[in-house]
Amino acid sequence: MQPIIQVQDLSKTYDSGFTALHEVNLEIQRGEIFALLGPNGAGKTTLISIVCGIVNPTQGTVSADGHDIVTAYRAARSKIGLVPQELSTDAFESVWATVSFSRGLFGKAPDPGYIEQLLRQLSLWDKRDAKIRELSGGMKRRVMIAKALSHQPDILFLDEPTAGVDVELRRDMWEMVRELRERGVTIILTTHYIEEAEEMADRIGVINKGQLILVEEKDALMAKLGEKQLNIHLQSPLTELPTGLNGFRLELAEEGQLLIYSYDSQQLGGIASLLKSLNELGLEVKDLHSSESSLEDIFVNLVRGA
Amino acid sequence: MSTWYGVLEMNFHGILAIYKFEMARTWRTLMQSIASPVLSTSLYFIVFGTAIGSRMGDIDGVSYGAFIIPGLVMLSLLSESISNASFGIFFPKFSGTIYEVLSAPVSPFEIVSGYVGAAASKSVLLGLLILATARIFVDYTIVHPFWMLAFLLLTAITFSLFGFIIGIWADDFQKLQVIPLMVITPLTFLGGAFYSINMLPEPWQTLTLFNPVVYLISGFRWAFYGISDVNIMVSLGMTGLFLLICLATVWWIFRTGYRIKS
Ligand SMILES: Nc1ncnc2c1ncn2[C@@H]1O[C@H](COP(=O)(O)OP(=O)(O)OP(=O)(O)O)[C@@H](O)[C@H]1O
Ligand SMILES: [Mg+2]
């Protein structure tokens, strides 16, 4: 199937001379939730802004649903909704007016029924006549989501949708994103919260210093890189690893008091044989605990290694 | 867009959305946007038209009070067109809401139509209101009503475009004010709003011809009383020329993304 978004050799050098994106290639599949992870300044917003037409690319091409974002911008942009990272809203307009404005701007005839449904869904119906400046930050964020959805886009970009949002609203938002996906909307979100990507995404891309360093199915990523570790605290410290343990991926830490055993979460047989070997070598075990590397660890490792 | 049927693809809902948004701003700030220019022009009429004007002779057979009407209307038209249109585009840039317009399927032409159309509508409305107000103070005639409206419209559109350019160029509030205040106001006052340029001694009479506002006021006054400082065709030509310059500048702005896209 043709990807809904296709980014080819995309680079961006700002007027300041700073290169924020280096030859990025990315394909987003129809109907998926794609999470873009990366530290501050990695280029996430730059990438999104180019796809949405807010920033001009220096090099490369992007197409949305088969339409080039430069030569066929009208067709491309009418498919896309954007919730930007910054909370920039009008101040004096009412919620209803600003959402209706967005729909018109994107070339759609008025549809009060749909706008009502949208506002109800986002718990903004009671606030429809309120001026935006009278709303709380979380409500403003929901208004921005309503604006982005006002023209029924097929592709939704959420640039850090849950930054500065309380736990409850975050849950609501995840719920909403899932509902949208069920209706066939493709969603691309950026986030700093690893658990968000872990919770929501079908696929994950990691970007660092303007380079896309990894794109992977979330499950595969977790399985592939999701190593477990067994920490074995020893009664008496070791100066070096005994040769009898050569077959295991072991590391010695805490001045020889701690043995760290890394193993694949898929293969569990290793622990038993390790413990047997320890026993045979006469090493006494004081304590044991295992830890699972989260997406966060994977992410930190990747970004450090890059 | 490059084909003849491009017009069918135009995003009319988008133009209308911008237009309505801008007009809503007008109604919201009714006092500031309509009432205050009408009030200040009324003050001009009272001071210059009635108080001082009663001691002045006629100019080209027109009473002084009536003579200054076209100039005063132009004065408001220019400054209001510029300030409306410049603020209309500057503010979204300043607040960040411009992202939405940039990410929408609207062409530069549609964006300009919406913003400039609204600013010009408001100016024309204001011009007509000032004319109605003037009626309270002085009697005047309009010999060429069609040309009066044409000049009103042409000037409103041209200077709204000019304001749009200023709004894009300005990156702070001070720059937004500086051109209207330091350039347009002096040019209007020296452009023959309160006198006929024939009353000026040389070299001022010749120098004045480099002031584009002279042509606007002269042409506009001709539409009222059939008298003008410069030939009506020259007036029309100069206004048209300025319109073309503004259009070309706006075209260049969108082509290069100047100060709106990085
Ligand atoms: N208009 C601009 N001019 C110059 N440099 C810019 C501009 N916008 C962004 N940058 C730079 O480009 C880099 C990438 O910025 P971007 O906003 O895309 O990062 P990000 O991944 O979205 O970061 P964050 O997680 O903090 O939102 C940063 O180093 C930033 O300073
Ligand atoms: Mg960002």
PDB file of N, CA and C in Angstrom, chain A residues 42 51 79-80 147 153 175 183 221-222 234:
ATOM      1  N   ALA A  42      15.931  18.270  18.580  1.00  0.00           N
ATOM      2  CA  ALA A  42      16.302  17.193  17.664  1.00  0.00           C
ATOM      3  C   ALA A  42      15.839  17.462  16.230  1.00  0.00           C
ATOM      4  N   VAL A  51       6.255  19.463   6.707  1.00  0.00           N
ATOM      5  CA  VAL A  51       5.164  18.681   6.119  1.00  0.00           C
ATOM      6  C   VAL A  51       3.887  19.523   6.055  1.00  0.00           C
ATOM      7  N   LYS A  79      -5.700  17.564   3.532  1.00  0.00           N
ATOM      8  CA  LYS A  79      -5.750  16.251   4.203  1.00  0.00           C
ATOM      9  C   LYS A  79      -5.215  16.321   5.628  1.00  0.00           C
ATOM     10  N   ILE A  80      -4.516  17.413   5.944  1.00  0.00           N
ATOM     11  CA  ILE A  80      -3.719  17.439   7.173  1.00  0.00           C
ATOM     12  C   ILE A  80      -4.297  18.369   8.231  1.00  0.00           C
ATOM     13  N   LYS A 147      -9.695  22.709  16.564  1.00  0.00           N
ATOM     14  CA  LYS A 147      -9.399  23.447  15.329  1.00  0.00           C
ATOM     15  C   LYS A 147      -8.750  22.506  14.306  1.00  0.00           C
ATOM     16  N   PRO A 153      -9.613  16.003   8.911  1.00  0.00           N
ATOM     17  CA  PRO A 153      -8.412  15.595   8.180  1.00  0.00           C
ATOM     18  C   PRO A 153      -8.188  14.081   8.240  1.00  0.00           C
ATOM     19  N   GLU A 175      -7.219   8.378  24.663  1.00  0.00           N
ATOM     20  CA  GLU A 175      -8.489   7.764  24.278  1.00  0.00           C
ATOM     21  C   GLU A 175      -8.947   8.328  22.939  1.00  0.00           C
ATOM     22  N   ARG A 183     -11.263   5.385  13.348  1.00  0.00           N
ATOM     23  CA  ARG A 183     -11.988   5.961  12.211  1.00  0.00           C
ATOM     24  C   ARG A 183     -11.099   6.087  10.977  1.00  0.00           C
ATOM     25  N   LEU A 221      10.648  -3.348  18.347  1.00  0.00           N
ATOM     26  CA  LEU A 221      11.681  -2.564  19.012  1.00  0.00           C
ATOM     27  C   LEU A 221      11.841  -3.006  20.459  1.00  0.00           C
ATOM     28  N   MET A 222      10.681  -3.179  21.108  1.00  0.00           N
ATOM     29  CA  MET A 222      10.718  -3.595  22.504  1.00  0.00           C
ATOM     30  C   MET A 222      11.340  -4.985  22.626  1.00  0.00           C
ATOM     31  N   LEU A 234      26.704 -10.490  45.310  1.00  0.00           N
ATOM     32  CA  LEU A 234      27.491 -11.611  45.826  1.00  0.00           C
ATOM     33  C   LEU A 234      27.849 -11.416  47.293  1.00  0.00           C
TER      34      LEU A 234
END
